[in-house]
XYZ file of C-alpha atoms in Angstrom:
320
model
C -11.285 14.245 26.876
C -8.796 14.472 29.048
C -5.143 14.455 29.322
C -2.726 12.197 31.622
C 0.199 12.327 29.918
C 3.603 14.328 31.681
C 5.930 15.068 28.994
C 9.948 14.601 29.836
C 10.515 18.390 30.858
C 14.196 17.277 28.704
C 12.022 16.399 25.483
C 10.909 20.020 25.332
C 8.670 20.822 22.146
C 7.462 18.893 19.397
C 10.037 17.870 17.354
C 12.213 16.832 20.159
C 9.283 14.555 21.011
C 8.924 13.769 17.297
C 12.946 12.759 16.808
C 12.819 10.652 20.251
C 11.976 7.264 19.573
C 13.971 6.778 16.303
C 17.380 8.125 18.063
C 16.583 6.121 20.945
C 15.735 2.866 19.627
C 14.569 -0.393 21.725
C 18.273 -1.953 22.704
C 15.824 -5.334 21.938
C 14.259 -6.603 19.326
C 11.052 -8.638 19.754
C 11.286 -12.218 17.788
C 9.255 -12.180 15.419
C 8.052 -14.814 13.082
C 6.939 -14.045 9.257
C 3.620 -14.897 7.209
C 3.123 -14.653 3.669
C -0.639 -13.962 3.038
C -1.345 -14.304 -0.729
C -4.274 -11.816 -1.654
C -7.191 -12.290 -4.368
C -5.787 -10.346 -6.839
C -2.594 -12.039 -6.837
C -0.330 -9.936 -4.575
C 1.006 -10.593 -1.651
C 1.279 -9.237 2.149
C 3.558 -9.744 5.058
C 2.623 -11.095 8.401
C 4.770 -10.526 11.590
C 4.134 -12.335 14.451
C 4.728 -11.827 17.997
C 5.264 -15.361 20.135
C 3.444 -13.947 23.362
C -0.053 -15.391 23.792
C -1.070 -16.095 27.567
C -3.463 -13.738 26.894
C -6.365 -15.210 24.791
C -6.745 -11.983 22.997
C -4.802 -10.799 19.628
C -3.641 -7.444 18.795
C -3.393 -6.696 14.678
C -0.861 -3.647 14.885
C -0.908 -1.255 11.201
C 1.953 0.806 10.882
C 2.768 3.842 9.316
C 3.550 5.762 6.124
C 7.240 3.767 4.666
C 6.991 2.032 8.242
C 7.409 -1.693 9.397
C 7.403 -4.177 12.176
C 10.920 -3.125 12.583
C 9.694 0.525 12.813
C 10.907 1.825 16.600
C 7.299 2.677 17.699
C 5.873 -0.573 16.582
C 8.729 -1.956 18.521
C 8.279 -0.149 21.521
C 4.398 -1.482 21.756
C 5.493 -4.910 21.068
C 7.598 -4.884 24.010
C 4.543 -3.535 26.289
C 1.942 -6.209 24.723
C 4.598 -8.506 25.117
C 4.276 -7.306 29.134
C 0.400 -8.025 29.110
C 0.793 -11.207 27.386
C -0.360 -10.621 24.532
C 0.106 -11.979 20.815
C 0.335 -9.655 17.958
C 0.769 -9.803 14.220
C 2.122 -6.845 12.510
C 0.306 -6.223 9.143
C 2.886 -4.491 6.873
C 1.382 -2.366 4.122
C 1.677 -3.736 0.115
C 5.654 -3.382 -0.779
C 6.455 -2.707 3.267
C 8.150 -5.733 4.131
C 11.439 -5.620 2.925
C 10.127 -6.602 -0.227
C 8.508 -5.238 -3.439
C 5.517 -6.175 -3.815
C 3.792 -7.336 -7.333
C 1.583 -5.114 -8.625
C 2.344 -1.558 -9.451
C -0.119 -0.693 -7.376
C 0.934 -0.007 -3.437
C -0.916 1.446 -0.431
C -2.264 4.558 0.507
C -3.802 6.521 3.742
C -7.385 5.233 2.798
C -6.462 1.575 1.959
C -9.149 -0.230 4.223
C -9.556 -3.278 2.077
C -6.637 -5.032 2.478
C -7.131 -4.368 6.360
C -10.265 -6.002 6.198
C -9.184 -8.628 4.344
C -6.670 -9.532 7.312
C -8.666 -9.093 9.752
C -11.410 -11.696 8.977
C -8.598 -13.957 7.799
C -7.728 -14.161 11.467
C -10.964 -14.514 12.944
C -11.096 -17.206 10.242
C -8.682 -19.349 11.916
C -8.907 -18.243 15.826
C -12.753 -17.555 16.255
C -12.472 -18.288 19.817
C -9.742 -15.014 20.167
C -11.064 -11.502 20.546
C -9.637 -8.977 18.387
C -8.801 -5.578 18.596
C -6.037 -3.493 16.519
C -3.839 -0.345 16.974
C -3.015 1.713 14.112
C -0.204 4.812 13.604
C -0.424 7.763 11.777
C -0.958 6.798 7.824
C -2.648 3.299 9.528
C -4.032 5.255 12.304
C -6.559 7.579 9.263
C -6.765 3.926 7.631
C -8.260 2.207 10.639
C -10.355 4.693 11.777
C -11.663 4.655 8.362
C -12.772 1.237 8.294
C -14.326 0.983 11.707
C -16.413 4.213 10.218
C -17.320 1.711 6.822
C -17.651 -1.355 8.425
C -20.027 0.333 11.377
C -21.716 -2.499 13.525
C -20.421 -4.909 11.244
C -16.547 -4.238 12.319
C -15.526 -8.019 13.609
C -12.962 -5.974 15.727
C -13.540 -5.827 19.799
C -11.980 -2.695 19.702
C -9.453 -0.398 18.267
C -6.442 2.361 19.323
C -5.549 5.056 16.870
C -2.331 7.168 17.611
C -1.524 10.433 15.512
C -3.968 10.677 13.773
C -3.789 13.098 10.010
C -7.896 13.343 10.136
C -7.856 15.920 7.040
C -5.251 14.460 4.654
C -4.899 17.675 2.643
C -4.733 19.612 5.913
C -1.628 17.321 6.841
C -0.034 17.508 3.219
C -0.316 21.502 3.487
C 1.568 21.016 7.195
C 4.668 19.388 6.172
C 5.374 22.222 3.825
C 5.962 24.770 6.815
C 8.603 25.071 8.608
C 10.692 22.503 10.566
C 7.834 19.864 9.114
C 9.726 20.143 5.823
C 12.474 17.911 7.597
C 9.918 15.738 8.198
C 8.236 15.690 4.592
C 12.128 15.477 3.164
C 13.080 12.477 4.791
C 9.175 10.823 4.172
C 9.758 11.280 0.380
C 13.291 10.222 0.189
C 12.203 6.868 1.750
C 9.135 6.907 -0.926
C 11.117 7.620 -3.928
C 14.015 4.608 -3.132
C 10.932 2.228 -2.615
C 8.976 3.460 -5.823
C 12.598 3.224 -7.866
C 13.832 -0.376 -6.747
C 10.183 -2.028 -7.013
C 9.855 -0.873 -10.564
C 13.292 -1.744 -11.897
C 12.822 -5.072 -9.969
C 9.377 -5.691 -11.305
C 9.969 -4.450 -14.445
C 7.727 -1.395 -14.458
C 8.403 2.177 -16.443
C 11.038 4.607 -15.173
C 10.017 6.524 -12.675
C 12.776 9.093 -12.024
C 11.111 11.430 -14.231
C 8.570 11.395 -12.371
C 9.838 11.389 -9.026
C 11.774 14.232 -9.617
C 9.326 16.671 -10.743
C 7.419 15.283 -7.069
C 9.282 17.938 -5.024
C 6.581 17.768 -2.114
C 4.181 15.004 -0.750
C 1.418 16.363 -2.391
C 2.898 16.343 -5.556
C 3.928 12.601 -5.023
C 0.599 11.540 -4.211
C -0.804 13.447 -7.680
C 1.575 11.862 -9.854
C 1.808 8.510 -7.614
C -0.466 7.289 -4.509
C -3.377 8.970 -6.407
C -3.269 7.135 -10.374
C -2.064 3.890 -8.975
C -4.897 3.852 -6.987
C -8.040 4.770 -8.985
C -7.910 8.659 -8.109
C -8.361 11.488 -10.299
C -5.431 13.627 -8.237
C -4.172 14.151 -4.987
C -7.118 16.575 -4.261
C -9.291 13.603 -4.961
C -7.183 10.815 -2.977
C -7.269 13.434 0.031
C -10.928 13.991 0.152
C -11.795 10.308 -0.281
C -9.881 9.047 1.995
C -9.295 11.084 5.362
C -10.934 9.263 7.762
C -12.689 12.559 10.063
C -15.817 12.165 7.780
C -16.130 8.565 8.925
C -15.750 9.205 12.794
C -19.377 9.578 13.646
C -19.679 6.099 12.153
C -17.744 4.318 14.654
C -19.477 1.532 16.121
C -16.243 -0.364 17.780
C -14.846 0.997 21.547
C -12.194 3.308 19.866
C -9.359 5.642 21.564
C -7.815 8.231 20.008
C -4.641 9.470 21.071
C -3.262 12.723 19.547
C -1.261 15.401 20.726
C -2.035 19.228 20.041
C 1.775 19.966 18.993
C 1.596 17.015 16.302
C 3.786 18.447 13.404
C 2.093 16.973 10.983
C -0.712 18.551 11.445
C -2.542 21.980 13.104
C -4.808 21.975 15.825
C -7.312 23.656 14.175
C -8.239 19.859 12.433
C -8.423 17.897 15.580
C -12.221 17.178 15.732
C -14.143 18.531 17.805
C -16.505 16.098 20.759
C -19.692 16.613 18.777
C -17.996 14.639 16.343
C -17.281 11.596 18.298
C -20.051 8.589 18.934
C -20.002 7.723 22.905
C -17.778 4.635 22.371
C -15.002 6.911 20.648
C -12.831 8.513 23.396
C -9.919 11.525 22.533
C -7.280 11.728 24.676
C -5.985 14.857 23.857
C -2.642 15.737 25.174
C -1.364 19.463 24.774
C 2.600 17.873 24.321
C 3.476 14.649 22.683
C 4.723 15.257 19.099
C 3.833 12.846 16.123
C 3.864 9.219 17.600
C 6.288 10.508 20.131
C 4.967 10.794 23.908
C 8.029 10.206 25.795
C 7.736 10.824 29.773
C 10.898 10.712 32.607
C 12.088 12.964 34.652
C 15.647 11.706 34.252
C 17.234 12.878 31.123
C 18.248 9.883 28.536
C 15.918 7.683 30.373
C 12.549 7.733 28.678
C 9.816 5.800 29.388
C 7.109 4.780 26.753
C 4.136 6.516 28.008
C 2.294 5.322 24.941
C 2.947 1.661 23.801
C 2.500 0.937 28.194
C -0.886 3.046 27.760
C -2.372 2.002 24.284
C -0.821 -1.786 26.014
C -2.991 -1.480 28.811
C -6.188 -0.339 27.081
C -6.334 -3.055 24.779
C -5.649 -5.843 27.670
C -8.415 -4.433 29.030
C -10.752 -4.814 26.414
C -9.691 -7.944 25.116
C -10.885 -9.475 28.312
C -13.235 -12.550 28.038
């Protein structure tokens, strides 16, 4: 592991980190062009693609939890790839888009199929491009899970995964402490306008029952994420699908970036190197935040230390 990241000394702490790139927003958008991808069981997914290909190789980028290819983060590495030349398509999770999706179902943290699904679509039509993907926080555990599933079968070249929540229930018990409630507030305020517009739209029960007696993530995902999705309870959904058990299964070149502040989750759950196969590298940075990692020494002037360094890793190995 080691650590080559210089946090802006006027970013100080995590939550300053944290806060960063959604006050601070790209001034530019990247054009992007949209896909609908029916699925087999009759729902639907939207694609978002970057125009940038000089580079033969294709980058399939997996947001986060309530995020989007509009999402500042995503937009920040879309700039960088677009910098390397590179062509990406920006899978958005079921219901994501703008969009309700059909089914009452939605997504969750351990949602692999649907990532799969995509994936081999596009080595479908472009078998001549290498692959590799990036995935943040929610889509970070998801990715990680399925290159620990799919093993030696992965069709990916390689993969990034930035902010990681490794022990689901670890990162559920997180956001109800301190400052992280601000965090876990504004999450579930986003989850409950989704949940309540897709099922008037689609025609589904009332859910503001519901909703309301979900005063915490954990109690969203019992009475939501975990019976939409075939899980006894949130205890259940957690266990299942955090990705740490899968690590050692890794087969695919894989980085890891995750700082020690992340306010989503304690240090204590980071894994540990034993855990990791030699083709999964940590880069463990003691400042950073969750998906934050600003650097600059002047003040107001950021610069993306992450979408330039998760840019340039997967340039590399999409070569050839």
């Amino acid at each position: 592991m080691r650590q080559s990241f210089r946090p802006a000394w006027w970013l100080p702490g995590p939550h300053a980190q944290t806060v960063w790139p959604y006050v601070f927003r790209p001034l530019r958008s990247v054009p992007l062009q949209r896909e609908r991808l029916e699925l087999p069981d009759g729902d639907f997914i939207d694609l978002d693609w970057s125009t940038q290909s000089r580079h033969p190789g294709l980058v399939l980028v997996i947001h986060g939890l309530e995020g989007s290819s509009q999402s500042a983060y995503v937009q920040r590495l879309l700039r960088q790839l677009e910098r390397h030349g590179l062509q990406a398509v920006v899978m958005h999770f079921r219901g994501c888009s703008g969009e309700p999706n059909r089914l009452q179902r939605g997504y969750h943290a351990g949602d692999t199929a649907d990532i799969d699904y995509v994936a081999r679509q596009l080595l479908l039509r472009f078998p001549q491009r290498p692959l590799a993907a990036i995935g943040y926080s929610l889509g970070a555990n998801a990715l990680l899970k399925w290159l620990g599933e799919t093993g030696r079968a992965n069709p990916l070249r390689g993969g990034v995964a930035v902010s990681v929540p490794f022990e689901l229930h670890a990162a559920a018990d997180r956001l109800e402490t301190g400052f992280s409630r601000i965090y876990q507030h504004s999450l579930l305020r986003s989850l409950r306008r989704t949940v309540t517009r897709k099922h008037a739209l689609r025609g589904f029960p009332d859910p503001r029952a519901e909703l309301a007696a979900a005063r915490d993530m954990r109690g969203f995902d019992d009475r939501f994420t975990a019976p939409m999705h075939g899980f006894r309870d949130a205890n259940d959904y957690y266990a299942q699908s955090s990705c740490r058990q899968w690590l050692p299964k890794i087969a695919r070149k894989t980085l890891i970036v995750h700082a020690a502040d992340d306010p989503f989750l304690n240090r204590n759950v980071i894994p540990t190197a034993h855990e990791l196969p030699n083709n999964v590298e940590l880069l463990l940075t003691e400042q950073g935040g969750h998906v934050g990692f600003a650097s600059g020494r002047i003040p107001g002037l950021a610069r993306d230390w992450l979408g330039a360094y998760a840019a340039h890793w997967l340039a590399h190995h999409l070569k050839g």
